[in-house]
Amino acid sequence: MADHSAEGLRNMTEGSPAGHIFAFALPLLAGSFLQQLYNMVDSWVVGNYVGDGALAAVGIGFPVLFMLTSLFMGLSNGGTVVISQFYGAGKADRARDAIDTVYTTFMAAAIPVTILAVVLVRPLLHLLQVDPSAQQEAEIYLTTVCAGVVGTIGYNLNAGILAGLGNSRSSLLFLAISSVLNICLDFLFVAVFHMGVFGAALATIVSQLVSWLFGIYYINRHYSDFAIHPFSRRFDTTLFRRIFGIGLPSAIQMSLVALGGMAVMGSVNVYGKEYTAGYNIGSRIDQMAFLPIQSLCNAVTSFVGQNMGANKPQRIRRGIQVTVLSSIVWSCACLLLIPLSPAIITIFSRTPQVIEAGSIYVGCVMPFYAVFAVMFCLNNAMRGAGDSVFPMVDTVLSLILLRVPLVFWLSAHYGAQYMFYGIGIGWIAGCLLSLVYYFSGRWKRHGSLAEEK
């Protein structure tokens, strides 16, 4: 493969599979940590300078925003798989065409998606049964964040393109800029200017827009053969069908998972804003603990994609084994968070009901982390091979059709203390399905997308 003046791009078809996966995952982990750090700073600043109602409002915003951006997150995932397979097969020109197609699609839909997101805020909050004391702040926060949703989508597209090319380091730089700026603006808008949840939302959208635009500048300057031209209007219909064919199931999966999260949030909200705030802090701890697993799984998607393009099944199998084993080891270490959770939650709120609710959540989900890690790893690996339908079906069955009814049933029959065990039961079912499908080998039938005339 020619040198594409692309320092930092990683061909993962040669050398140690474990070395490539860990080298790719570490920048992703650092970036995800920064992202969660500024999310937690949002929560800390709002919780300490505004109040529990505002803290609940910020937490409510996450699943709603995730659902509204899921289509483009799916497009990014589809782009990552297609680009990685072309890059692994040595077809840099087709990877270039895929990048142009992804960005042309994004630019055409950016304004309509923003308008739709803003319009949907109030109906979605009504469906979530938000506590009246947090309703107004939740609407302000979500409306503001949705108005700037283009920055969030743009950053994820840039990261997805670089992931397909085997580069996770540059995305870390973009995210570091966003995180530092977001933290500084949080303190400025909320603590100094007393702008409340609007200030926290404004800090988020400004930092993400800066990160997205800087990402385009950086990629165009350093990786000229894969430069982004947002208004080029270069669009390959065949590639779009391939990207969309992989990305649509992923988008459906993410949007339904977000809807499931919103449904769980609706069940939590009926216990009052203190319980909602505690659940949100517990979820932040959960998300932070999951970062190493998430980073490894994102790495294995690109690893499998490139090696599918290079037709190296033995490397694919070794890479998956390394990822699964490493994720299980980390899951066992996360059990230490159960006794530590009350002290961690105290950092964000000293309200006893908030501390109790957050501790209950952590205590219910952490014992099931290993099974979720296996499910997540296998599904991401199969997606890298071009099979995104089974991961979607598995996730919908386990995280929606099982998890949500179980949470409501446990809440109704046993109360708030036991409702979150429904999450773990859903994970067990999903893990079993993933194992059966993985060992069946059916996920290999798609072959390499790069095998074209």
CSV table of N, CA and C in Angstrom, one decimal, residues 256-330:
chain,number,residue,atom,x,y,z
A,256,LEU,N,-33.4,2.4,19.3
A,256,LEU,CA,-34.3,1.6,20.2
A,256,LEU,C,-33.7,1.5,21.6
A,257,VAL,N,-32.3,1.4,21.6
A,257,VAL,CA,-31.7,1.3,22.9
A,257,VAL,C,-32.0,2.6,23.7
A,258,ALA,N,-31.9,3.7,23.0
A,258,ALA,CA,-32.1,5.0,23.6
A,258,ALA,C,-33.6,5.1,24.1
A,259,LEU,N,-34.5,4.6,23.2
A,259,LEU,CA,-35.9,4.6,23.6
A,259,LEU,C,-36.1,3.7,24.9
A,260,GLY,N,-35.4,2.6,24.9
A,260,GLY,CA,-35.4,1.7,26.1
A,260,GLY,C,-34.9,2.4,27.3
A,261,GLY,N,-33.8,3.2,27.1
A,261,GLY,CA,-33.3,3.9,28.2
A,261,GLY,C,-34.2,5.0,28.7
A,262,MET,N,-35.0,5.6,27.7
A,262,MET,CA,-36.0,6.6,28.1
A,262,MET,C,-37.1,6.0,28.8
A,263,ALA,N,-37.5,4.7,28.4
A,263,ALA,CA,-38.6,4.0,29.1
A,263,ALA,C,-38.2,3.7,30.6
A,264,VAL,N,-36.9,3.3,30.7
A,264,VAL,CA,-36.4,3.0,32.1
A,264,VAL,C,-36.4,4.3,32.9
A,265,MET,N,-36.0,5.4,32.2
A,265,MET,CA,-36.0,6.7,32.9
A,265,MET,C,-37.4,7.1,33.3
A,266,GLY,N,-38.4,6.8,32.5
A,266,GLY,CA,-39.8,7.1,32.8
A,266,GLY,C,-40.2,6.3,34.1
A,267,SER,N,-39.7,5.1,34.2
A,267,SER,CA,-40.0,4.3,35.4
A,267,SER,C,-39.3,4.9,36.6
A,268,VAL,N,-38.1,5.4,36.4
A,268,VAL,CA,-37.3,6.0,37.5
A,268,VAL,C,-38.0,7.3,38.0
A,269,ASN,N,-38.4,8.1,37.0
A,269,ASN,CA,-38.9,9.5,37.3
A,269,ASN,C,-40.1,9.5,38.2
A,270,VAL,N,-40.9,8.4,38.2
A,270,VAL,CA,-42.1,8.4,39.1
A,270,VAL,C,-41.7,8.4,40.6
A,271,TYR,N,-40.4,8.1,40.9
A,271,TYR,CA,-40.0,8.1,42.3
A,271,TYR,C,-39.5,9.5,42.8
A,272,GLY,N,-39.6,10.5,41.9
A,272,GLY,CA,-39.2,11.9,42.2
A,272,GLY,C,-37.8,12.3,41.7
A,273,LYS,N,-37.6,13.6,41.8
A,273,LYS,CA,-36.3,14.1,41.2
A,273,LYS,C,-35.1,13.7,41.9
A,274,GLU,N,-35.2,13.4,43.2
A,274,GLU,CA,-34.0,12.9,43.9
A,274,GLU,C,-33.6,11.5,43.4
A,275,TYR,N,-34.6,10.7,43.2
A,275,TYR,CA,-34.3,9.3,42.7
A,275,TYR,C,-33.7,9.4,41.3
A,276,THR,N,-34.3,10.3,40.5
A,276,THR,CA,-33.8,10.5,39.1
A,276,THR,C,-32.4,11.0,39.1
A,277,ALA,N,-32.1,12.0,40.0
A,277,ALA,CA,-30.7,12.5,40.1
A,277,ALA,C,-29.7,11.4,40.5
A,278,GLY,N,-30.1,10.5,41.5
A,278,GLY,CA,-29.3,9.4,41.9
A,278,GLY,C,-29.0,8.4,40.8
A,279,TYR,N,-30.1,8.1,40.1
A,279,TYR,CA,-30.0,7.2,38.9
A,279,TYR,C,-29.0,7.7,37.9
A,280,ASN,N,-29.1,9.0,37.6
A,280,ASN,CA,-28.3,9.6,36.6
A,280,ASN,C,-26.8,9.6,37.1
A,281,ILE,N,-26.5,9.8,38.3
A,281,ILE,CA,-25.1,9.7,38.8
A,281,ILE,C,-24.6,8.3,38.7
A,282,GLY,N,-25.5,7.3,39.2
A,282,GLY,CA,-25.1,5.9,39.0
A,282,GLY,C,-24.8,5.5,37.6
A,283,SER,N,-25.6,6.1,36.7
A,283,SER,CA,-25.4,5.8,35.3
A,283,SER,C,-24.0,6.4,34.8
A,284,ARG,N,-23.7,7.5,35.3
A,284,ARG,CA,-22.4,8.1,35.0
A,284,ARG,C,-21.2,7.2,35.4
A,285,ILE,N,-21.4,6.7,36.7
A,285,ILE,CA,-20.4,5.7,37.2
A,285,ILE,C,-20.3,4.5,36.3
A,286,ASP,N,-21.5,4.0,35.9
A,286,ASP,CA,-21.6,2.8,35.0
A,286,ASP,C,-20.9,3.1,33.7
A,287,GLN,N,-21.2,4.3,33.1
A,287,GLN,CA,-20.6,4.6,31.8
A,287,GLN,C,-19.1,4.8,31.9
A,288,MET,N,-18.6,5.3,33.0
A,288,MET,CA,-17.1,5.5,33.2
A,288,MET,C,-16.5,4.1,33.3
A,289,ALA,N,-17.1,3.2,34.1
A,289,ALA,CA,-16.5,1.9,34.3
A,289,ALA,C,-16.5,1.1,33.0
A,290,PHE,N,-17.4,1.4,32.1
A,290,PHE,CA,-17.5,0.6,30.8
A,290,PHE,C,-16.6,1.1,29.8
A,291,LEU,N,-15.9,2.2,30.0
A,291,LEU,CA,-15.1,2.8,28.9
A,291,LEU,C,-14.0,1.8,28.4
A,292,PRO,N,-13.2,1.1,29.2
A,292,PRO,CA,-12.2,0.2,28.7
A,292,PRO,C,-12.8,-0.9,27.8
A,293,ILE,N,-13.9,-1.4,28.2
A,293,ILE,CA,-14.6,-2.4,27.4
A,293,ILE,C,-15.1,-1.8,26.0
A,294,GLN,N,-15.7,-0.7,26.1
A,294,GLN,CA,-16.1,0.0,24.9
A,294,GLN,C,-15.0,0.3,24.0
A,295,SER,N,-13.9,0.8,24.5
A,295,SER,CA,-12.7,1.1,23.6
A,295,SER,C,-12.2,-0.2,23.0
A,296,LEU,N,-12.0,-1.3,23.7
A,296,LEU,CA,-11.6,-2.5,23.1
A,296,LEU,C,-12.5,-3.0,22.0
A,297,CYS,N,-13.8,-2.9,22.3
A,297,CYS,CA,-14.8,-3.4,21.3
A,297,CYS,C,-14.8,-2.5,20.1
A,298,ASN,N,-14.6,-1.2,20.2
A,298,ASN,CA,-14.5,-0.3,19.0
A,298,ASN,C,-13.3,-0.7,18.2
A,299,ALA,N,-12.2,-1.0,19.0
A,299,ALA,CA,-11.0,-1.4,18.3
A,299,ALA,C,-11.1,-2.7,17.5
A,300,VAL,N,-11.8,-3.6,18.1
A,300,VAL,CA,-12.0,-4.9,17.4
A,300,VAL,C,-12.9,-4.8,16.1
A,301,THR,N,-13.8,-3.8,16.1
A,301,THR,CA,-14.6,-3.6,14.9
A,301,THR,C,-13.7,-3.2,13.7
A,302,SER,N,-12.8,-2.2,13.9
A,302,SER,CA,-11.8,-1.8,12.9
A,302,SER,C,-10.9,-2.9,12.6
A,303,PHE,N,-10.4,-3.7,13.6
A,303,PHE,CA,-9.5,-4.8,13.4
A,303,PHE,C,-10.1,-5.9,12.5
A,304,VAL,N,-11.3,-6.3,12.8
A,304,VAL,CA,-12.0,-7.3,12.0
A,304,VAL,C,-12.3,-6.8,10.6
A,305,GLY,N,-12.7,-5.5,10.5
A,305,GLY,CA,-13.0,-4.9,9.2
A,305,GLY,C,-11.7,-5.0,8.3
A,306,GLN,N,-10.6,-4.5,8.8
A,306,GLN,CA,-9.4,-4.5,7.9
A,306,GLN,C,-9.0,-5.9,7.6
A,307,ASN,N,-9.1,-6.9,8.5
A,307,ASN,CA,-8.6,-8.2,8.2
A,307,ASN,C,-9.6,-9.0,7.4
A,308,MET,N,-10.9,-8.6,7.4
A,308,MET,CA,-11.9,-9.2,6.5
A,308,MET,C,-11.5,-8.7,5.1
A,309,GLY,N,-11.1,-7.4,4.9
A,309,GLY,CA,-10.7,-6.9,3.6
A,309,GLY,C,-9.5,-7.6,3.1
A,310,ALA,N,-8.5,-8.0,4.1
A,310,ALA,CA,-7.3,-8.7,3.7
A,310,ALA,C,-7.5,-10.2,3.6
A,311,ASN,N,-8.7,-10.7,4.0
A,311,ASN,CA,-9.0,-12.1,4.0
A,311,ASN,C,-8.1,-12.9,4.9
A,312,LYS,N,-8.1,-12.6,6.2
A,312,LYS,CA,-7.2,-13.2,7.2
A,312,LYS,C,-8.0,-13.7,8.4
A,313,PRO,N,-8.8,-14.8,8.2
A,313,PRO,CA,-9.7,-15.3,9.2
A,313,PRO,C,-9.0,-15.7,10.5
A,314,GLN,N,-7.8,-16.2,10.5
A,314,GLN,CA,-7.1,-16.6,11.7
A,314,GLN,C,-6.8,-15.4,12.6
A,315,ARG,N,-6.4,-14.3,12.0
A,315,ARG,CA,-6.1,-13.1,12.7
A,315,ARG,C,-7.4,-12.5,13.4
A,316,ILE,N,-8.5,-12.6,12.6
A,316,ILE,CA,-9.8,-12.2,13.2
A,316,ILE,C,-10.1,-13.0,14.4
A,317,ARG,N,-10.0,-14.3,14.4
A,317,ARG,CA,-10.3,-15.1,15.5
A,317,ARG,C,-9.4,-14.8,16.8
A,318,ARG,N,-8.1,-14.6,16.5
A,318,ARG,CA,-7.2,-14.3,17.6
A,318,ARG,C,-7.5,-12.9,18.2
A,319,GLY,N,-7.9,-11.9,17.4
A,319,GLY,CA,-8.2,-10.6,17.8
A,319,GLY,C,-9.5,-10.6,18.7
A,320,ILE,N,-10.5,-11.4,18.3
A,320,ILE,CA,-11.7,-11.5,19.1
A,320,ILE,C,-11.4,-12.1,20.4
A,321,GLN,N,-10.6,-13.2,20.4
A,321,GLN,CA,-10.3,-13.8,21.7
A,321,GLN,C,-9.6,-12.9,22.7
A,322,VAL,N,-8.7,-12.1,22.2
A,322,VAL,CA,-8.0,-11.2,23.1
A,322,VAL,C,-8.9,-10.1,23.6
A,323,THR,N,-9.8,-9.7,22.8
A,323,THR,CA,-10.8,-8.6,23.2
A,323,THR,C,-11.7,-9.1,24.3
A,324,VAL,N,-12.3,-10.3,24.1
A,324,VAL,CA,-13.2,-10.9,25.0
A,324,VAL,C,-12.6,-11.2,26.4
A,325,LEU,N,-11.4,-11.8,26.4
A,325,LEU,CA,-10.7,-12.1,27.6
A,325,LEU,C,-10.4,-10.8,28.4
A,326,SER,N,-9.9,-9.8,27.7
A,326,SER,CA,-9.5,-8.6,28.4
A,326,SER,C,-10.7,-7.9,29.0
A,327,SER,N,-11.8,-8.0,28.3
A,327,SER,CA,-13.0,-7.3,28.8
A,327,SER,C,-13.6,-8.0,30.0
A,328,ILE,N,-13.5,-9.3,30.0
A,328,ILE,CA,-14.0,-10.1,31.2
A,328,ILE,C,-13.1,-9.8,32.4
A,329,VAL,N,-11.8,-9.7,32.3
A,329,VAL,CA,-10.9,-9.3,33.4
A,329,VAL,C,-11.3,-8.0,33.9
A,330,TRP,N,-11.5,-7.0,33.1
A,330,TRP,CA,-11.9,-5.6,33.5
A,330,TRP,C,-13.2,-5.7,34.3
